[in-house]
Short mmCIF file of C-alpha atoms and ligand atoms in Angstrom, two decimals:
data_model
loop_
_atom_site.label_atom_id
_atom_site.label_comp_id
_atom_site.label_asym_id
_atom_site.label_seq_id
_atom_site.Cartn_x
_atom_site.Cartn_y
_atom_site.Cartn_z
CA MET A 1 134.94 30.26 -116.82
CA GLU A 2 135.94 26.95 -118.40
CA ASN A 3 139.65 27.68 -118.20
CA PRO A 4 141.35 24.79 -116.29
CA ALA A 5 143.63 27.18 -114.35
CA PHE A 6 140.57 29.16 -113.22
CA LEU A 7 138.71 26.01 -112.19
CA THR A 8 141.69 24.75 -110.19
CA ALA A 9 142.20 27.96 -108.21
CA PRO A 10 139.29 30.35 -108.86
CA GLN A 11 140.02 32.13 -105.57
CA ALA A 12 143.11 33.70 -107.17
CA VAL A 13 141.02 35.19 -109.99
CA PHE A 14 138.07 36.47 -107.94
CA PRO A 15 139.67 39.71 -106.65
CA GLY A 16 140.32 40.93 -110.22
CA LEU A 17 136.77 40.01 -111.22
CA ARG A 18 135.35 41.86 -108.22
CA ASP A 19 137.36 44.95 -109.23
CA GLN A 20 135.54 44.84 -112.59
CA ARG A 21 132.24 44.33 -110.73
CA THR A 22 130.48 42.94 -113.83
CA VAL A 23 131.83 40.80 -116.66
CA SER A 24 130.12 40.49 -120.05
CA LEU A 25 129.62 36.87 -121.08
CA GLY A 26 128.53 37.89 -124.60
CA GLU A 27 125.42 35.98 -125.62
CA ARG A 28 125.33 34.32 -122.19
CA GLY A 29 124.57 37.67 -120.52
CA VAL A 30 126.26 39.35 -117.58
CA LEU A 31 128.27 37.95 -114.67
CA LEU A 32 128.08 39.58 -111.22
CA THR A 33 131.02 39.22 -108.89
CA ARG A 34 130.28 41.20 -105.72
CA SER A 35 128.35 39.92 -102.74
CA ALA A 36 125.86 42.82 -102.47
CA ASP A 37 125.06 42.73 -106.22
CA ILE A 38 124.49 38.96 -106.13
CA ALA A 39 122.22 39.44 -103.11
CA THR A 40 120.17 41.94 -105.17
CA LEU A 41 119.97 39.42 -108.01
CA LEU A 42 118.79 36.57 -105.80
CA THR A 43 116.29 38.46 -103.65
CA ASN A 44 114.28 40.21 -106.39
CA PRO A 45 112.50 37.38 -108.19
CA GLU A 46 109.93 39.68 -109.79
CA VAL A 47 112.73 41.35 -111.80
CA PHE A 48 115.19 38.44 -111.96
CA SER A 49 113.23 35.26 -112.58
CA SER A 50 114.22 31.61 -112.05
CA GLY A 51 111.73 30.37 -114.61
CA VAL A 52 114.50 29.52 -117.05
CA GLY A 53 115.66 26.20 -118.31
CA VAL A 54 112.52 24.34 -119.29
CA THR A 55 113.92 24.04 -122.77
CA GLN A 56 117.58 23.98 -121.68
CA THR A 57 117.28 20.96 -119.41
CA GLY A 58 115.21 18.81 -121.75
CA THR A 59 112.54 18.23 -119.10
CA GLU A 60 108.87 18.31 -120.03
CA ARG A 61 107.95 20.70 -117.24
CA PRO A 62 109.78 23.14 -114.93
CA LEU A 63 111.82 21.63 -112.13
CA ILE A 64 110.00 22.19 -108.83
CA PRO A 65 110.69 24.41 -106.91
CA LEU A 66 113.86 25.63 -108.68
CA GLN A 67 112.21 26.96 -111.83
CA ILE A 68 109.07 28.34 -110.23
CA ASP A 69 108.86 32.00 -109.17
CA PRO A 70 107.02 33.34 -106.11
CA PRO A 71 104.18 33.45 -105.17
CA LYS A 72 103.61 29.84 -106.36
CA HIS A 73 107.14 29.00 -105.22
CA ARG A 74 106.23 29.89 -101.62
CA GLU A 75 103.44 27.31 -101.62
CA TYR A 76 105.89 24.58 -102.56
CA ARG A 77 108.46 25.63 -100.00
CA ARG A 78 105.82 25.71 -97.24
CA ILE A 79 105.19 22.04 -97.92
CA LEU A 80 108.79 21.00 -98.57
CA ASP A 81 110.73 22.96 -95.91
CA PRO A 82 109.44 20.98 -92.90
CA LEU A 83 110.34 17.70 -94.63
CA PHE A 84 113.97 18.87 -94.96
CA SER A 85 114.32 20.64 -91.61
CA PRO A 86 117.44 20.07 -89.47
CA GLN A 87 115.37 17.96 -87.04
CA ARG A 88 114.01 15.73 -89.81
CA MET A 89 117.45 15.31 -91.31
CA LYS A 90 118.90 14.45 -87.93
CA GLU A 91 116.71 11.30 -88.03
CA MET A 92 118.86 10.21 -90.96
CA GLU A 93 122.12 10.49 -88.97
CA GLY A 94 122.27 6.77 -88.05
CA PRO A 95 121.54 5.33 -91.52
CA ILE A 96 123.82 7.88 -93.24
CA THR A 97 126.66 7.09 -90.82
CA ASP A 98 126.24 3.37 -91.59
CA LEU A 99 126.47 4.08 -95.32
CA ALA A 100 129.64 6.15 -94.88
CA ARG A 101 131.23 3.48 -92.69
CA GLY A 102 130.30 0.75 -95.16
CA LEU A 103 132.04 2.58 -97.98
CA ILE A 104 135.08 3.46 -95.88
CA ASP A 105 135.39 -0.20 -94.82
CA THR A 106 135.95 -1.10 -98.46
CA ILE A 107 138.70 1.51 -98.77
CA ALA A 108 140.57 1.73 -95.46
CA THR A 109 142.94 -1.20 -96.03
CA ASP A 110 143.97 -0.08 -99.55
CA SER A 111 147.20 1.81 -100.04
CA THR A 112 145.86 3.96 -102.88
CA VAL A 113 142.33 4.86 -103.88
CA ASP A 114 140.58 7.09 -106.37
CA PHE A 115 138.26 8.97 -104.02
CA VAL A 116 135.85 9.93 -106.83
CA PRO A 117 134.50 6.53 -107.96
CA ARG A 118 135.09 4.85 -104.59
CA PHE A 119 133.48 7.42 -102.33
CA SER A 120 132.30 10.81 -103.55
CA LEU A 121 130.16 9.52 -106.42
CA GLN A 122 128.69 6.68 -104.40
CA PHE A 123 127.92 8.21 -101.04
CA PRO A 124 125.33 10.91 -101.97
CA SER A 125 123.55 8.49 -104.30
CA GLN A 126 123.38 5.87 -101.57
CA VAL A 127 121.98 8.48 -99.17
CA PHE A 128 119.41 9.47 -101.73
CA LEU A 129 118.32 5.87 -102.24
CA ALA A 130 117.93 5.57 -98.47
CA LEU A 131 115.85 8.76 -98.43
CA LEU A 132 113.60 7.31 -101.12
CA GLY A 133 113.43 3.95 -99.34
CA LEU A 134 114.97 2.15 -102.31
CA PRO A 135 117.43 -0.75 -102.05
CA LEU A 136 121.15 -0.24 -102.72
CA ASP A 137 121.04 -2.53 -105.74
CA GLU A 138 119.22 0.29 -107.55
CA LEU A 139 122.48 2.26 -107.48
CA PRO A 140 123.71 1.44 -111.02
CA THR A 141 120.33 2.41 -112.56
CA PHE A 142 120.38 5.56 -110.54
CA LEU A 143 123.93 6.57 -111.48
CA LYS A 144 123.12 5.91 -115.14
CA MET A 145 120.08 8.22 -115.01
CA LYS A 146 122.01 10.91 -113.19
CA ASP A 147 124.98 10.88 -115.56
CA GLY A 148 122.85 10.59 -118.71
CA PHE A 149 120.99 13.69 -117.65
CA ILE A 150 123.70 15.82 -116.04
CA ARG A 151 126.60 15.02 -118.36
CA PRO A 152 125.36 13.21 -121.51
CA GLU A 153 128.51 14.38 -123.29
CA SER A 154 130.65 12.13 -121.07
CA ILE A 155 128.67 9.11 -122.30
CA THR A 156 128.24 10.00 -125.98
CA GLY A 157 131.74 11.48 -126.34
CA ARG A 158 130.08 14.36 -128.25
CA PRO A 159 129.77 17.98 -127.08
CA ARG A 160 126.75 18.91 -124.96
CA GLY A 161 124.92 20.68 -127.83
CA HIS A 162 125.52 17.80 -130.30
CA GLU A 163 122.40 15.97 -131.48
CA ASP A 164 123.60 12.66 -129.97
CA SER A 165 124.03 14.27 -126.53
CA ILE A 166 120.67 16.04 -126.78
CA ALA A 167 119.02 12.75 -127.80
CA LEU A 168 120.58 10.95 -124.81
CA LEU A 169 119.53 13.76 -122.48
CA LYS A 170 115.94 13.48 -123.71
CA THR A 171 115.72 9.69 -123.47
CA THR A 172 117.31 9.83 -120.01
CA ALA A 173 114.81 12.51 -118.91
CA ALA A 174 111.98 10.25 -120.13
CA SER A 175 113.43 7.28 -118.23
CA ILE A 176 113.70 9.39 -115.04
CA TYR A 177 110.02 10.36 -115.27
CA GLU A 178 109.12 6.72 -115.85
CA TYR A 179 111.25 5.53 -112.93
CA PHE A 180 109.80 7.97 -110.42
CA ASP A 181 106.31 7.43 -111.78
CA ALA A 182 106.62 3.80 -110.69
CA VAL A 183 108.11 4.76 -107.29
CA ILE A 184 105.23 7.17 -106.58
CA ALA A 185 102.61 4.60 -107.63
CA ASP A 186 104.26 2.04 -105.36
CA ARG A 187 104.29 4.40 -102.35
CA ARG A 188 100.67 5.33 -102.96
CA SER A 189 99.69 1.68 -102.59
CA THR A 190 102.25 0.80 -99.87
CA PRO A 191 103.17 3.93 -97.88
CA GLY A 192 106.25 3.94 -95.69
CA GLU A 193 108.51 6.45 -93.90
CA ASP A 194 110.47 7.40 -97.03
CA ILE A 195 110.39 10.90 -98.51
CA VAL A 196 107.96 10.09 -101.35
CA SER A 197 105.43 8.63 -98.88
CA ARG A 198 105.83 11.83 -96.86
CA PHE A 199 105.27 13.96 -99.97
CA LEU A 200 102.04 12.04 -100.55
CA ARG A 201 100.86 12.48 -96.96
CA THR A 202 101.78 16.10 -96.38
CA GLU A 203 99.09 18.74 -96.39
CA VAL A 204 99.82 22.37 -95.54
CA GLU A 205 96.86 24.78 -95.21
CA GLY A 206 94.77 22.49 -97.38
CA ALA A 207 97.42 22.28 -100.11
CA ARG A 208 98.84 18.94 -101.24
CA LEU A 209 101.41 17.97 -103.84
CA SER A 210 99.98 16.44 -107.02
CA HIS A 211 101.45 13.37 -108.71
CA GLU A 212 103.17 15.60 -111.29
CA ASP A 213 104.51 17.93 -108.58
CA ILE A 214 106.14 14.97 -106.83
CA LEU A 215 107.55 13.72 -110.11
CA ASP A 216 109.09 17.12 -110.85
CA ILE A 217 110.47 17.44 -107.32
CA CYS A 218 112.09 13.97 -107.46
CA PHE A 219 113.59 14.89 -110.82
CA LEU A 220 115.11 18.03 -109.36
CA PHE A 221 116.52 16.13 -106.38
CA LEU A 222 118.36 13.85 -108.74
CA VAL A 223 119.85 16.88 -110.48
CA ALA A 224 120.38 19.14 -107.44
CA GLY A 225 121.19 16.78 -104.61
CA LEU A 226 123.78 14.32 -105.86
CA ASP A 227 126.53 16.03 -107.85
CA THR A 228 126.54 19.00 -105.49
CA VAL A 229 127.48 16.82 -102.51
CA SER A 230 129.96 14.75 -104.59
CA ALA A 231 131.60 17.95 -105.81
CA SER A 232 131.78 19.39 -102.29
CA LEU A 233 133.43 16.20 -101.04
CA ASP A 234 135.96 16.30 -103.89
CA CYS A 235 136.87 19.93 -103.22
CA MET A 236 137.08 19.40 -99.46
CA MET A 237 139.19 16.25 -99.59
CA LEU A 238 141.61 17.74 -102.11
CA HIS A 239 141.93 20.82 -99.93
CA LEU A 240 142.63 18.72 -96.83
CA ALA A 241 145.08 16.51 -98.73
CA LEU A 242 146.99 19.59 -99.84
CA HIS A 243 146.89 21.21 -96.38
CA PRO A 244 147.92 18.51 -93.88
CA GLU A 245 148.15 21.06 -91.06
CA ARG A 246 144.42 21.85 -91.49
CA ARG A 247 143.60 18.17 -91.72
CA ARG A 248 145.51 17.54 -88.48
CA VAL A 249 143.33 20.16 -86.72
CA LEU A 250 140.22 18.13 -87.65
CA VAL A 251 141.72 14.78 -86.73
CA ASP A 252 142.76 16.15 -83.32
CA ASP A 253 139.45 17.93 -82.69
CA PRO A 254 136.52 16.44 -84.65
CA ALA A 255 134.18 18.91 -82.91
CA LEU A 256 135.50 21.46 -85.41
CA ILE A 257 134.16 19.49 -88.38
CA PRO A 258 130.82 21.39 -88.68
CA ASN A 259 132.76 24.68 -88.80
CA ALA A 260 135.24 23.23 -91.25
CA VAL A 261 132.39 22.17 -93.53
CA GLU A 262 131.06 25.75 -93.59
CA GLU A 263 134.50 27.24 -94.15
CA LEU A 264 135.34 24.83 -96.96
CA LEU A 265 131.94 25.39 -98.57
CA ARG A 266 132.69 29.11 -98.45
CA TRP A 267 136.24 28.83 -99.78
CA GLU A 268 135.62 26.18 -102.42
CA SER A 269 132.05 27.23 -103.39
CA PRO A 270 131.49 24.00 -105.35
CA VAL A 271 128.30 25.30 -107.01
CA MET A 272 130.03 28.11 -108.84
CA MET A 273 127.11 30.15 -110.11
CA VAL A 274 123.38 30.68 -110.18
CA ALA A 275 121.48 32.31 -113.03
CA ARG A 276 118.33 34.39 -113.43
CA PHE A 277 116.74 36.12 -116.40
CA ALA A 278 115.46 39.68 -116.44
CA THR A 279 111.68 39.99 -116.71
CA GLN A 280 112.02 43.64 -117.82
CA ASP A 281 114.62 46.13 -119.01
CA THR A 282 116.51 47.03 -115.88
CA GLU A 283 119.92 47.72 -114.36
CA ILE A 284 122.06 45.85 -111.87
CA ALA A 285 125.54 46.61 -110.52
CA GLY A 286 125.51 49.73 -112.70
CA CYS A 287 125.04 47.60 -115.79
CA PRO A 288 122.00 47.91 -118.09
CA VAL A 289 120.22 44.61 -118.65
CA ARG A 290 117.65 43.94 -121.36
CA ARG A 291 114.45 41.98 -120.79
CA GLY A 292 115.15 38.28 -121.32
CA GLN A 293 118.90 38.65 -120.73
CA VAL A 294 120.54 36.18 -118.33
CA VAL A 295 122.35 37.51 -115.26
CA THR A 296 124.63 35.10 -113.39
CA GLY A 297 126.03 35.44 -109.89
CA LEU A 298 129.48 33.99 -109.19
CA LEU A 299 128.99 32.53 -105.70
CA GLY A 300 132.68 31.94 -104.95
CA ALA A 301 133.47 35.57 -105.71
CA ALA A 302 130.74 36.65 -103.27
CA ASN A 303 132.08 34.22 -100.67
CA THR A 304 135.54 35.79 -100.81
CA ASP A 305 134.35 39.40 -101.00
CA GLU A 306 136.11 41.42 -98.29
CA ARG A 307 133.09 43.77 -98.21
CA GLU A 308 131.08 40.93 -96.64
CA ILE A 309 133.56 38.42 -95.18
CA PRO A 310 136.38 39.57 -92.85
CA GLU A 311 139.81 38.26 -93.90
CA PRO A 312 138.28 36.25 -96.76
CA GLU A 313 141.63 34.82 -97.90
CA ALA A 314 142.19 33.04 -94.58
CA VAL A 315 140.79 29.50 -94.42
CA ARG A 316 139.97 29.18 -90.73
CA PHE A 317 137.99 26.45 -89.00
CA ASP A 318 137.38 28.70 -85.99
CA ARG A 319 135.59 31.44 -87.98
CA GLU A 320 132.67 32.55 -85.83
CA ALA A 321 130.13 34.11 -88.20
CA ASN A 322 130.33 32.58 -91.64
CA ARG A 323 127.86 34.33 -93.92
CA HIS A 324 128.71 32.38 -97.06
CA ILE A 325 126.12 31.90 -99.80
CA ALA A 326 127.37 28.54 -101.11
CA PHE A 327 123.73 27.37 -100.76
CA GLY A 328 122.43 30.45 -102.54
CA ARG A 329 120.26 33.19 -101.05
CA GLY A 330 116.70 34.46 -101.13
CA PRO A 331 113.60 32.38 -101.87
CA HIS A 332 115.46 29.66 -103.76
CA ARG A 333 118.10 29.10 -101.09
CA CYS A 334 118.97 25.40 -101.11
CA LEU A 335 116.18 23.20 -99.80
CA GLY A 336 118.65 20.39 -99.16
CA SER A 337 121.23 22.40 -97.21
CA HIS A 338 120.60 20.56 -93.94
CA LEU A 339 120.82 17.19 -95.64
CA ALA A 340 123.98 18.28 -97.47
CA ARG A 341 125.56 19.51 -94.24
CA LEU A 342 124.72 16.25 -92.50
CA GLU A 343 126.24 14.19 -95.31
CA LEU A 344 129.39 16.30 -95.44
CA ARG A 345 129.90 16.31 -91.67
CA ILE A 346 129.39 12.56 -91.42
CA ALA A 347 131.70 11.86 -94.38
CA LEU A 348 134.54 14.00 -92.96
CA ARG A 349 134.05 12.65 -89.43
CA GLU A 350 133.98 8.97 -90.40
CA TRP A 351 136.76 9.28 -92.97
CA HIS A 352 139.19 11.03 -90.63
CA ALA A 353 138.39 8.68 -87.75
CA ARG A 354 139.46 5.75 -89.94
CA ILE A 355 141.90 7.32 -92.40
CA PRO A 356 143.62 10.31 -90.78
CA ASP A 357 146.65 10.22 -93.11
CA TYR A 358 146.49 10.56 -96.86
CA ARG A 359 148.06 12.59 -99.65
CA VAL A 360 147.82 13.11 -103.39
CA PRO A 361 150.69 11.73 -105.53
CA ASP A 362 153.47 14.29 -106.16
CA ASN A 363 152.73 14.67 -109.87
CA PHE A 364 148.95 14.97 -109.45
CA GLN A 365 147.31 17.74 -111.51
CA PRO A 366 143.62 18.11 -110.60
CA THR A 367 141.08 18.40 -113.41
CA PHE A 368 137.88 20.11 -112.32
CA THR A 369 134.54 20.10 -114.11
CA THR A 370 132.87 23.41 -114.79
CA THR A 371 129.74 24.98 -113.18
CA ILE A 372 129.80 22.42 -110.37
CA ARG A 373 133.43 22.04 -109.36
CA SER A 374 133.84 18.31 -109.05
CA LEU A 375 137.03 16.40 -109.76
CA VAL A 376 137.43 13.97 -112.64
CA ALA A 377 139.71 11.88 -110.39
CA LEU A 378 141.22 12.24 -106.92
CA PRO A 379 143.96 9.64 -106.35
CA LEU A 380 144.88 9.38 -102.67
CA GLN A 381 147.76 7.50 -101.10
CA LEU A 382 146.57 6.28 -97.73
CA GLY A 383 148.39 5.66 -94.48
CA GLN A 384 151.22 7.18 -92.45
CA SER A 385 153.89 6.27 -94.94
CA ALA A 386 151.93 8.12 -97.68
C1 HEM B 1 126.83 20.88 -100.67
C2 HEM B 1 125.80 20.53 -101.42
C3 HEM B 1 124.85 21.51 -102.05
C4 HEM B 1 125.09 22.77 -102.52
C5 HEM B 1 126.41 23.53 -102.51
C6 HEM B 1 123.83 23.27 -103.03
C7 HEM B 1 123.67 24.51 -103.58
C8 HEM B 1 122.45 25.03 -103.99
C9 HEM B 1 122.27 26.36 -104.49
C10 HEM B 1 123.36 27.39 -104.70
C11 HEM B 1 120.93 26.51 -104.75
C12 HEM B 1 120.25 27.79 -105.26
C13 HEM B 1 119.97 27.73 -106.73
C14 HEM B 1 119.37 29.02 -107.25
O1 HEM B 1 119.22 29.98 -106.51
O2 HEM B 1 119.07 29.06 -108.45
C15 HEM B 1 120.29 25.27 -104.43
C16 HEM B 1 118.93 25.02 -104.56
C17 HEM B 1 118.35 23.79 -104.34
N1 HEM B 1 118.96 22.68 -103.80
FE1 HEM B 1 120.88 22.52 -103.22
N2 HEM B 1 122.87 22.31 -102.87
C18 HEM B 1 123.44 21.22 -102.26
C19 HEM B 1 122.81 20.05 -101.92
C20 HEM B 1 121.49 19.76 -102.09
C21 HEM B 1 120.84 18.52 -101.70
C22 HEM B 1 121.51 17.34 -100.98
C23 HEM B 1 119.56 18.60 -102.11
C24 HEM B 1 118.54 17.51 -101.93
C25 HEM B 1 117.43 17.63 -101.35
C26 HEM B 1 119.38 19.91 -102.72
C27 HEM B 1 118.21 20.40 -103.23
C28 HEM B 1 118.02 21.68 -103.70
C29 HEM B 1 116.74 22.17 -104.18
C30 HEM B 1 115.44 21.39 -104.23
C31 HEM B 1 116.96 23.50 -104.57
C32 HEM B 1 115.93 24.46 -105.15
C33 HEM B 1 115.32 25.26 -104.04
C34 HEM B 1 114.31 26.25 -104.54
O3 HEM B 1 114.28 26.56 -105.73
O4 HEM B 1 113.51 26.73 -103.72
N3 HEM B 1 120.58 20.58 -102.70
N4 HEM B 1 121.22 24.39 -103.95
#
């Protein structure tokens, strides 16, 4: 799974994995590769629980709602879903467009740019700050918290399990709690239209979010909502740079961008896998699973499974029904999918309106990160002569 060739073109490996149906990951449990089996995994939370990770992530409490099983999980989603509905997110269209344009303004006159630090890392964090009603000058603090928590190894230079990386992860987690603690206290005294003020106001059937709930939700947003969009942008822009004929279709007809976003999410599946643990001895995909064992679903393999998706190898922006599960499936299906879609559509629309021509240098070899397929760097040569 960490093999660079696999990360660069996982789609080439998926058919062989689907033929095997399940793959043993040794101590890390079992990997499922077919769409129907992954659907079973994700829609049976009483047998395959999400309550993992409290110790793995270094947080004091479970991340809400990701690490909470139904029925409690349903209570959270009843409160959170309306706050992230397509209509609510649509209200963010103007401010998000301004952010995208602002970033593209700083890039458009350059002849070469590294898309990762100049756009894909910045844009989702800026959107998130806007959602929280925080000023843009908080960005460096924010990026530091995100990176210290998600990839401490890149800062310490030590492997993830090394004591230095674990120590950094824990101090970063503490600083994230502290940071959001202050934001929540501030919104309690001076409410606004930002998402934390809305969390504080919302009441569904008599239920309200507690201070700790909000803290744990904000923490999860930082983990779940930033790198996922950055990674999707990286995968999409590399794809479009390598396939100028597909890019041309979008430049000529921007109305196809929403479809293209879905198709590229399906094909690239930037969030590669989701994991559950078995609450009892059981069986899945013909494979016995012991209580406590982890079962992982490979989303990209499901999204290219010919049993579910017609002509899965064709990347087509005119695909009518696109039943991909890049946002997961079942009760934990991505809460932020509408926000993510909005960000991705705006980014592709604004970028291609300003910078229709770009390419990667001839000798460019992409290096992808694992689990969430983001790029370490994406050099682009801009302009018609590129
Ligand atoms: C293209 C970008 C994104 C992708 C591909 C993505 C993917 C996913 C996936 C696969 C899951 C399911 C995890 C599981 O079943 O264990 C998930 C859950 C989640 N995502 Fe996203 N996500 C994206 C963006 C976002 C954004 C922008 C937010 C910010 C609000 C967000 C918030 C969440 C939350 C809160 C959950 C947990 C939902 C629950 O447990 O009920 N995601 N996401």
